[in-house]
Short mmCIF file of C-alpha atoms in Angstrom, two decimals:
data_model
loop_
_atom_site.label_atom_id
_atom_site.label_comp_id
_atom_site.label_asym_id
_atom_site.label_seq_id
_atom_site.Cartn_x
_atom_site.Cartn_y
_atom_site.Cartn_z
CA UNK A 8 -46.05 -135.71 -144.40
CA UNK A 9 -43.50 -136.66 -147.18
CA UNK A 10 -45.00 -136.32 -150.60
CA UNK A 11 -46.68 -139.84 -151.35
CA UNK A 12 -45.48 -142.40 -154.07
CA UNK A 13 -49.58 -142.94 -155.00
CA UNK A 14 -50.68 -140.99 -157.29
CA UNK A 15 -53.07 -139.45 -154.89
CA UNK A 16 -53.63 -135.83 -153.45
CA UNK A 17 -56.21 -133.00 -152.41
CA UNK A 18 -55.47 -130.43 -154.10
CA UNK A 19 -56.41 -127.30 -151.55
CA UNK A 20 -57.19 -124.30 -153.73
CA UNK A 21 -56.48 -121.24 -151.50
CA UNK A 22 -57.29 -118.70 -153.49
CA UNK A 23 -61.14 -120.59 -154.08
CA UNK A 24 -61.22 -120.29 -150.03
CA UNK A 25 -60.65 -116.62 -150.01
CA UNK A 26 -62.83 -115.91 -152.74
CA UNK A 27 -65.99 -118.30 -150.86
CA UNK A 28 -65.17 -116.21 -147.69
CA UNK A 29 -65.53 -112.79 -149.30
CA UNK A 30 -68.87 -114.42 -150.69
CA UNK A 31 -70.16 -114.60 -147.52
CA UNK A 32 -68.98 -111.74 -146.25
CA UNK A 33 -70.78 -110.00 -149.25
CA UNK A 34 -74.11 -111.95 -148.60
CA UNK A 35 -73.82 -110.20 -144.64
CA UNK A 36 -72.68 -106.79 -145.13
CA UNK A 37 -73.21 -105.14 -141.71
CA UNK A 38 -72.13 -108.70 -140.22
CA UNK A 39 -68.27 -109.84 -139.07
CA UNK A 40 -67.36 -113.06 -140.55
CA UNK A 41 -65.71 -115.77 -138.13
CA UNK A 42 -63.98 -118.31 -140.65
CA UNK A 43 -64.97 -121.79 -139.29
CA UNK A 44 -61.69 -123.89 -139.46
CA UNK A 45 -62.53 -126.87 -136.52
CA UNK A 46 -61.58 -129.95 -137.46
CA UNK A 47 -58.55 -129.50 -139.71
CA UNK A 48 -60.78 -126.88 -141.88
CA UNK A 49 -62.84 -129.09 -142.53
CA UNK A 50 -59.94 -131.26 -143.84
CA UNK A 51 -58.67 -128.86 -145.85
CA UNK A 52 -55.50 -127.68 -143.38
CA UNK A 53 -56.51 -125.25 -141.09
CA UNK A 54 -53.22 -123.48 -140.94
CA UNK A 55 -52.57 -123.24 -144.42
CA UNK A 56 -56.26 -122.23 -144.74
CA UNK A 57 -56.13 -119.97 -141.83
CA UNK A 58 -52.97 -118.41 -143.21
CA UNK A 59 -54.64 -117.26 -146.44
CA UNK A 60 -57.54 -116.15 -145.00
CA UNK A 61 -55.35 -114.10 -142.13
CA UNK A 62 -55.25 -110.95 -143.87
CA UNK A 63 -58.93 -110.47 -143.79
CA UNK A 64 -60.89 -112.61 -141.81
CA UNK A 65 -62.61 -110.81 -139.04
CA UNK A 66 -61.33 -113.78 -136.86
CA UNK A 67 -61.35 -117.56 -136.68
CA UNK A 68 -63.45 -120.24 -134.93
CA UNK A 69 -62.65 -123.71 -133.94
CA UNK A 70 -63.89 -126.24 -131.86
CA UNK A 71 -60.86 -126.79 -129.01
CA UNK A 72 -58.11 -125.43 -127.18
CA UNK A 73 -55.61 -127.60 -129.22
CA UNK A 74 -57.06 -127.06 -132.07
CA UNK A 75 -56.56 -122.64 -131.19
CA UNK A 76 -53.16 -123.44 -129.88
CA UNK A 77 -51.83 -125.09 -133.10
CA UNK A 78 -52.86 -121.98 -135.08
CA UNK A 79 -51.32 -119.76 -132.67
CA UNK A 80 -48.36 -121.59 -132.91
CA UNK A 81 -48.18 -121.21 -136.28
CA UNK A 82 -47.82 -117.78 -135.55
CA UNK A 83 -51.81 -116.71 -136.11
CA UNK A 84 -53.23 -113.44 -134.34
CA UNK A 85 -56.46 -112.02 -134.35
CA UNK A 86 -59.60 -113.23 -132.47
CA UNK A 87 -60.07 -116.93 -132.14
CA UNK A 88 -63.23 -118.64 -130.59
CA UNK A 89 -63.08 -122.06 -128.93
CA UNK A 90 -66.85 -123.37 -130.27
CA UNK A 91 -67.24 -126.00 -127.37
CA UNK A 92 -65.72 -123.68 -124.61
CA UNK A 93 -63.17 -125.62 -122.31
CA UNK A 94 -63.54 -128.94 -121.08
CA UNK A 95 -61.79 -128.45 -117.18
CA UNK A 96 -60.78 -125.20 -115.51
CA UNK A 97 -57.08 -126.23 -116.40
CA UNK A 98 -57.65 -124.99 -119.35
CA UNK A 99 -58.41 -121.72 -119.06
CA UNK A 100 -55.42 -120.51 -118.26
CA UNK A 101 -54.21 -121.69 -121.86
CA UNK A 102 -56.81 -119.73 -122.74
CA UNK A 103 -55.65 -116.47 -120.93
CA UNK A 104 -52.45 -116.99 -122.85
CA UNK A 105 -53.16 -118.02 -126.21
CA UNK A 106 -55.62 -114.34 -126.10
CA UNK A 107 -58.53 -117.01 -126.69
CA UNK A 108 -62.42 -116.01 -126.52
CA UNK A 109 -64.78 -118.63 -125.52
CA UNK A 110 -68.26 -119.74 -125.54
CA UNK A 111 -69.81 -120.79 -122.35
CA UNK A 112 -72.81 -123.44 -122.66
CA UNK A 113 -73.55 -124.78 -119.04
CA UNK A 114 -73.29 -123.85 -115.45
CA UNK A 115 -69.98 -126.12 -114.98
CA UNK A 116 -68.47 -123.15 -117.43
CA UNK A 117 -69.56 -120.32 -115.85
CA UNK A 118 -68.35 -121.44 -112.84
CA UNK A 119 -65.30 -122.02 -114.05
CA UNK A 120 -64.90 -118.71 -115.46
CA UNK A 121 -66.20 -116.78 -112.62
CA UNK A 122 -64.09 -118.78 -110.26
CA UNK A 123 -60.89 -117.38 -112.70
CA UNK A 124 -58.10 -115.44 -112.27
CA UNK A 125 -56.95 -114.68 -115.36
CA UNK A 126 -54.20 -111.53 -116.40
CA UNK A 127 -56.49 -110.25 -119.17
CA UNK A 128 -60.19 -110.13 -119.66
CA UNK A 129 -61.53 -112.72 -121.28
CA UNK A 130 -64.06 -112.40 -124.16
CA UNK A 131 -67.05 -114.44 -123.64
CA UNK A 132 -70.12 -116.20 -125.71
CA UNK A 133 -73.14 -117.56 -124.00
CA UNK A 134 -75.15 -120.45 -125.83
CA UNK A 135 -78.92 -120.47 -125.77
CA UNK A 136 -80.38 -123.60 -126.58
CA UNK A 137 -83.36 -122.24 -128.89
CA UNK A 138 -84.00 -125.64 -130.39
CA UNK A 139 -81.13 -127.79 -131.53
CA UNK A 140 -80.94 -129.40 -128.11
CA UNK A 141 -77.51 -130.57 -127.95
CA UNK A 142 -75.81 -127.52 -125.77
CA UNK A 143 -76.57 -124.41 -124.43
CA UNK A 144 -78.40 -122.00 -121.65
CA UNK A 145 -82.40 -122.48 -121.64
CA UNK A 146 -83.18 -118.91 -122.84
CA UNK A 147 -85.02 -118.34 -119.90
CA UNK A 148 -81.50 -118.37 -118.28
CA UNK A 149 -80.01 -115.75 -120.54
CA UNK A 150 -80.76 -112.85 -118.41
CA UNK A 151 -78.98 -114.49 -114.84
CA UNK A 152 -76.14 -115.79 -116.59
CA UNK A 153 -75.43 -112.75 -118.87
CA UNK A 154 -75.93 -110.36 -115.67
CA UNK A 155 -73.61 -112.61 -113.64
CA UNK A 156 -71.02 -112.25 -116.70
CA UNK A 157 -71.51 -108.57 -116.51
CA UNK A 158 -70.57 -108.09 -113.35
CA UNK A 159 -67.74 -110.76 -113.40
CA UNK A 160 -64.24 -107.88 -113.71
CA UNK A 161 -62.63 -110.41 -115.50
CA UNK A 162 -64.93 -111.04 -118.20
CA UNK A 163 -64.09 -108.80 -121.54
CA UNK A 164 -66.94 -108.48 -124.09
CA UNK A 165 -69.96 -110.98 -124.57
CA UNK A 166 -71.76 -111.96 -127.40
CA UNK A 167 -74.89 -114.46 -127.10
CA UNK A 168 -74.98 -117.23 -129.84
CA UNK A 169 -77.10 -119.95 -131.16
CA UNK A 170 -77.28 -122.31 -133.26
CA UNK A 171 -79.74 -123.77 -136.01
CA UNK A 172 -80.94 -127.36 -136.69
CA UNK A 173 -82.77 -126.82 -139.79
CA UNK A 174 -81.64 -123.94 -141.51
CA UNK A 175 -80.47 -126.30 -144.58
CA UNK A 176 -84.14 -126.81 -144.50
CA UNK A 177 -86.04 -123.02 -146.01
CA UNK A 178 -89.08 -124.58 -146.29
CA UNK A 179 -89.63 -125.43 -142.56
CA UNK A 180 -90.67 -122.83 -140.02
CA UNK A 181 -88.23 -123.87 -137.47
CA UNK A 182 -85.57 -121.86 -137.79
CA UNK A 183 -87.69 -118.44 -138.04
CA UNK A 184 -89.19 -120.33 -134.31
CA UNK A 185 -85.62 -119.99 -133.10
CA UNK A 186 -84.94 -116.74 -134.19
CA UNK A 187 -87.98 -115.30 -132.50
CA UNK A 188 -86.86 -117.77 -129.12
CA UNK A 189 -83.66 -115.89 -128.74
CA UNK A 190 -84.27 -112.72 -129.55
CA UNK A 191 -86.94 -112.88 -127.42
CA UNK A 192 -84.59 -114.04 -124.62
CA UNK A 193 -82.05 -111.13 -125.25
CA UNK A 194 -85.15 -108.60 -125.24
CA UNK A 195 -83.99 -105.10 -124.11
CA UNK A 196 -80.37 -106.20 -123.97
CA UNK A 197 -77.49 -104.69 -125.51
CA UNK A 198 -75.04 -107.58 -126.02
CA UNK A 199 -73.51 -108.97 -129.37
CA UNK A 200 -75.48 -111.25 -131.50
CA UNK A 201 -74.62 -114.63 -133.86
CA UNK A 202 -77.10 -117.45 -134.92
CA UNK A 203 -75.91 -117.63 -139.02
CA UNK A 204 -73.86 -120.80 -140.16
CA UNK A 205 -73.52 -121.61 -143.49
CA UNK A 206 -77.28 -122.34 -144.41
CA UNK A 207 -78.15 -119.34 -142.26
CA UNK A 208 -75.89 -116.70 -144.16
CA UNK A 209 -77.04 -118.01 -147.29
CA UNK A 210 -80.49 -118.09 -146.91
CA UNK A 211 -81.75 -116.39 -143.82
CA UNK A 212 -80.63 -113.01 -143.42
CA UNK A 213 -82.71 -111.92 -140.58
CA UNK A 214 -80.53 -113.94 -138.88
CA UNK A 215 -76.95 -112.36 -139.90
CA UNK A 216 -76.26 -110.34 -136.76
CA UNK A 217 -73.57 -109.09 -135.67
CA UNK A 218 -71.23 -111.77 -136.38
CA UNK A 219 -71.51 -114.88 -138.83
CA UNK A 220 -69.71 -118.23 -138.63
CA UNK A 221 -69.36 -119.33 -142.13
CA UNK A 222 -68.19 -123.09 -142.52
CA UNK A 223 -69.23 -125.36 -145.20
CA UNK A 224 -69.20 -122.94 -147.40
CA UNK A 225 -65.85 -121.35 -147.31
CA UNK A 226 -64.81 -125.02 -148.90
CA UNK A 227 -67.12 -124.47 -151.87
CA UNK A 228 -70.30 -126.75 -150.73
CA UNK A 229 -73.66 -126.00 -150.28
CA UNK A 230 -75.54 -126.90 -147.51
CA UNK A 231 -78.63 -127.23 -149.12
CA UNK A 232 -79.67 -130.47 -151.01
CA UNK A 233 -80.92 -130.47 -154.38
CA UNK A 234 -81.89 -127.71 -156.42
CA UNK A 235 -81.55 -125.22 -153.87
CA UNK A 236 -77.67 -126.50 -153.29
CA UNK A 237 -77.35 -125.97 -157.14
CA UNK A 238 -78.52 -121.86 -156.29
CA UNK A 239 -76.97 -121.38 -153.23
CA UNK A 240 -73.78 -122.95 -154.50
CA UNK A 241 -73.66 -121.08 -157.78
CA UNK A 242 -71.48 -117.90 -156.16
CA UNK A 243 -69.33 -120.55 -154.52
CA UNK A 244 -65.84 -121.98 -155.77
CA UNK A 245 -64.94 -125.82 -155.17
CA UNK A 246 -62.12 -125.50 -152.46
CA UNK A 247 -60.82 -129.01 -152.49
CA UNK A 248 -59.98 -131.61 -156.10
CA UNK A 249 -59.21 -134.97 -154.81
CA UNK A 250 -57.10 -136.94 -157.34
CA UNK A 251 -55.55 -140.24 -158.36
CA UNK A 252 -54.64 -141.90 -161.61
CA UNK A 253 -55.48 -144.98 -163.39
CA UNK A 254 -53.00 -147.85 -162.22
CA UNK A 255 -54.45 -150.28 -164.36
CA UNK A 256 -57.06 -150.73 -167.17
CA UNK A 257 -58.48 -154.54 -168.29
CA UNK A 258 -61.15 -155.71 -170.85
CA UNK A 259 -64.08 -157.86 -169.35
CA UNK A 260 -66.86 -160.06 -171.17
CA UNK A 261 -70.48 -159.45 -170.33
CA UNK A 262 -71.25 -161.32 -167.51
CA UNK A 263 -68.44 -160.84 -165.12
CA UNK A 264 -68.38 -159.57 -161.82
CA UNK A 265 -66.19 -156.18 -160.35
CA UNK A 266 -65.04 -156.44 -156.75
CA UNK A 267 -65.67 -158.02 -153.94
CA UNK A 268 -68.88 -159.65 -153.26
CA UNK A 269 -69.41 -159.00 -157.26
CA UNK A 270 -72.08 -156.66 -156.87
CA UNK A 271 -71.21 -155.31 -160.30
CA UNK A 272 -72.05 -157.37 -162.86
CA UNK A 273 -71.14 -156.79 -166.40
CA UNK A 274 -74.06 -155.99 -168.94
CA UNK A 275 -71.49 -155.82 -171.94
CA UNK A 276 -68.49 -156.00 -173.01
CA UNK A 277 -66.40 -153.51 -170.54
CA UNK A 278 -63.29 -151.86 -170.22
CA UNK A 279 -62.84 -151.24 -166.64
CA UNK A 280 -60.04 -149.25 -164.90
CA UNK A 281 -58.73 -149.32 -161.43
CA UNK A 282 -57.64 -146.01 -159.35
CA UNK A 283 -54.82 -145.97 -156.62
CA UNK A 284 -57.39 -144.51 -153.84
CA UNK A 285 -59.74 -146.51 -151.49
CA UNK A 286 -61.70 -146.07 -148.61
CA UNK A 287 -58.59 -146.37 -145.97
CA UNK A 288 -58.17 -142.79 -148.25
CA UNK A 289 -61.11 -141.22 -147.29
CA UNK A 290 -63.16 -142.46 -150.14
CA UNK A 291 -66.89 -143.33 -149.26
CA UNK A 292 -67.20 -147.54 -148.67
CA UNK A 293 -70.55 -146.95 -149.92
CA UNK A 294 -70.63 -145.20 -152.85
CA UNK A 295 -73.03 -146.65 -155.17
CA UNK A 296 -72.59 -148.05 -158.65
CA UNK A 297 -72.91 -145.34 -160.81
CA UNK A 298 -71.33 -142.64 -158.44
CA UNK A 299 -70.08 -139.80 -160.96
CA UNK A 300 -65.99 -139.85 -161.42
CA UNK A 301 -63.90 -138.15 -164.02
CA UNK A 302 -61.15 -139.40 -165.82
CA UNK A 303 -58.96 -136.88 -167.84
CA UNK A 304 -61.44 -134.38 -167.21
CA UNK A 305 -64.47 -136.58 -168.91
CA UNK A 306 -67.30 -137.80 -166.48
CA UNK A 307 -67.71 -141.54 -166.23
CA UNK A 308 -69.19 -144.05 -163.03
CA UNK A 309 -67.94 -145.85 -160.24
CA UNK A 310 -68.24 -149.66 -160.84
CA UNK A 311 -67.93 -152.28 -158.09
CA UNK A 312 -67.70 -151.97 -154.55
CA UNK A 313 -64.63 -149.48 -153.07
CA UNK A 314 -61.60 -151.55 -151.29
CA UNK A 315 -59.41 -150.35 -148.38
CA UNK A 316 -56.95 -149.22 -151.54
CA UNK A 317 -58.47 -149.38 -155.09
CA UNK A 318 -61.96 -148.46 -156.57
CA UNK A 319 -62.68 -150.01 -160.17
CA UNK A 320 -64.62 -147.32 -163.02
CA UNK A 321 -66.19 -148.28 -166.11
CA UNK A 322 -64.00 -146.62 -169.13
CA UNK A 323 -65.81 -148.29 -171.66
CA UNK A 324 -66.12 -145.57 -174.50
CA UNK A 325 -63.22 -143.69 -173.62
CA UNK A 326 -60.30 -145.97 -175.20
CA UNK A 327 -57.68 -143.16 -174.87
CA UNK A 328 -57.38 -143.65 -171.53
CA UNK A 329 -54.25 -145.07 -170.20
CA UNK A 330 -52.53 -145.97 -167.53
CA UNK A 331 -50.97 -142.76 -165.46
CA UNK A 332 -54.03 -140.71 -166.73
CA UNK A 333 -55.50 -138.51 -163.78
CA UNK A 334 -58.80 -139.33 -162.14
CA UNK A 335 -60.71 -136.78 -160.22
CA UNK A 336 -62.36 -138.14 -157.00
CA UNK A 337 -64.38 -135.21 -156.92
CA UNK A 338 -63.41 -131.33 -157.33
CA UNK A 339 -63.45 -129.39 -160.49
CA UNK A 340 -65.42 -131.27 -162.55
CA UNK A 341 -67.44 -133.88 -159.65
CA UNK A 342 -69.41 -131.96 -156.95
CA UNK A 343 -68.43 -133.63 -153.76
CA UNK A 344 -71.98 -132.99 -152.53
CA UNK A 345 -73.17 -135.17 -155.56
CA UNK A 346 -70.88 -137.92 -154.10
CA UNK A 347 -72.03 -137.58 -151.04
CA UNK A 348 -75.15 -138.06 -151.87
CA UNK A 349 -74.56 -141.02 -153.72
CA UNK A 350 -73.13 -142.68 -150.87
CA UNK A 351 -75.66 -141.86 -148.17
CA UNK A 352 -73.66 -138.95 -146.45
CA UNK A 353 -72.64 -135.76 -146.62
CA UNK A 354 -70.03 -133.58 -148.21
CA UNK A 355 -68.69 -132.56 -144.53
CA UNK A 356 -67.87 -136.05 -143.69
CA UNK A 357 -66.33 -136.74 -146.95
CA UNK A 358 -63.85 -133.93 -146.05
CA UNK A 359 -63.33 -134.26 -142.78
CA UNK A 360 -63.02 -138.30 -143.39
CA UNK A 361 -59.70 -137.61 -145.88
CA UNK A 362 -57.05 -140.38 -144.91
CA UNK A 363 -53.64 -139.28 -144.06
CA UNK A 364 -51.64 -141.15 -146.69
CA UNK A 365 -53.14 -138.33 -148.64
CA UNK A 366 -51.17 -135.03 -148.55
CA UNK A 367 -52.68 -132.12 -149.12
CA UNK A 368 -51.11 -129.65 -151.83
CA UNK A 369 -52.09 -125.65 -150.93
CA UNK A 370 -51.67 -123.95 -153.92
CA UNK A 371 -52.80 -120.32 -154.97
CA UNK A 372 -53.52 -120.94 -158.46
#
């Protein structure tokens, strides 16, 4: 899109990305590294992203077909994984073109590709269901479908996957139940192995394998909460600073109400500014009164409930503000997992959620 008369952009740090992907390559030596860029990366521009990470990525992962084709467009090479698998036989023959591996997670899909006649062999990875129970092979299936796979001529190499529901979670035992569920379901066989995400890579490395799919974390975020996200995140480099400016700044008496529904009320004398970004933006509804925000690089709060267009923020102390000063959403100086938090969310949605009156500026530096 054309650059926008707001004052408002996400400013996509590039060079941050490549550094958080080397991080995670470092943290999984003897692992391959499948940058996770589904869902725009993350809202971040997944070919801009993809195109900085192309010289060294050990491939890329997203969730669709359209999603793989738009980076292939673009003129992207290298391994590329379709994270859902196809969604109709049609489209396997865009994946036979595009040079597309894929995960199969259900019977309909291995039909599919059996039934196939594509003009190259097409890489393949089957999903065990060890415990998040949304898709996947029972691993008491693993052996059937991955000697059926075998013995399909059309079928290239296979790797068997899984993924984790709690691995943001070290304290719990679940995840180490998982890992022992599919490697006991893979028991004896020689095949290709990935379970890590994010949380996984960072914090469970019996579970590297032979490939890793980091996501959240390539865009500077933790997946952990609390002090463990503060750890975790400390090798990590903020990939995204959302920023507006102050449009307008007015003087209230104690008393007075902010917003609509006034569910700010004045407890002194305030000087309250208004920012040219709202939720139609991509900016939480429900952030909370006291949400963190920065203006000209010092930290002040949120104040009054967020419109479609406009939040309000309490600049009382900081009379050197001015109108056209910059405001940072979250980035540099906010953690967008501390205003995620604040709004009863995460930092995934907040990305992903990123309006498009916004446009996103790559830069290097």
């Amino acid at each position: 899109m054309t650059r926008s008369a707001r004052p408002l952009r996400a400013r996509i740090h590039l060079d941050a990305i490549r550094h958080n992907y080397r991080r995670a390559r470092s943290l999984a030596p003897r692992s391959r590294a499948l940058a996770v860029v589904k869902a725009n990366a993350y809202g971040h521009g997944a070919i801009a992203v993809a195109r900085a990470l192309a010289g060294e990525a050990d491939g890329f992962a997203v969730a669709c077909v359209e999603e793989a084709l738009e980076l292939r467009d673009s003129g992207l090479q290298g391994p590329m994984l379709l994270l859902e698998g196809v969604f109709s036989p049609d489209e396997l023959a865009l994946v036979d073109r595009a040079g597309l591996a894929i995960v199969v997670h259900c019977r309909e899909q291995l039909d599919w590709l059996l039934r196939a006649r594509p003009n190259r062999r097409l890489d393949c990875w089957i999903k065990l269901d060890t415990g998040m129970h949304r898709v996947g092979f029972e691993p008491s299936e693993f052996a059937e479908v991955n000697a059926r796979l075998a013995a399909c001529p059309h079928v290239g190499e296979r790797v068997a996957m899984t993924h984790f529901a709690r691995a943001d979670e070290t304290a719990h035992r679940y995840t180490s139940t998982q890992i022992v569920t599919f490697e006991q379901a893979l028991s004896g066989v020689r095949i290709g192995r990935s379970l890590a995400n994010s949380a996984a890579v960072l914090a469970w490395p019996q579970a590297h394998g032979d490939w890793t799919r980091p996501g959240i974390m390539l865009y500077g975020v933790s997946p952990f909460a609390g002090a463990a996200a503060e750890a975790s995140a400390s090798g990590l480099r903020p990939a995204m600073t959302l920023e507006s400016a102050l449009i307008a700044i007015r003087d209230l008496a104690a008393g007075e109400p902010i917003g609509y529904g006034g569910r700010f009320i004045c407890e002194r004398p305030t000087r309250v500014g208004v920012a040219a970004i709202g939720y139609a933006d991509g900016y939480p509804r429900h952030a909370r009164d006291g949400t963190p925000i920065a203006v000209g690089g010092r930290l002040t709060r949120i104040i009054g409930r967020v419109s479609m267009d406009m939040i309000t923020l309490d600049l009382t102390g900081l009379y050197e503000a001015r109108p056209g000063d910059p405001v940072e959403l979250w980035g540099q100086t906010v953690p967008a997992s501390t205003v995620a938090e604040s709004s009863d969310t995460i930092a995934y949605q907040l990305f992903t959620g990123i309006g498009r009156r916004v446009p996103l500026i790559h830069e290097e530096h």
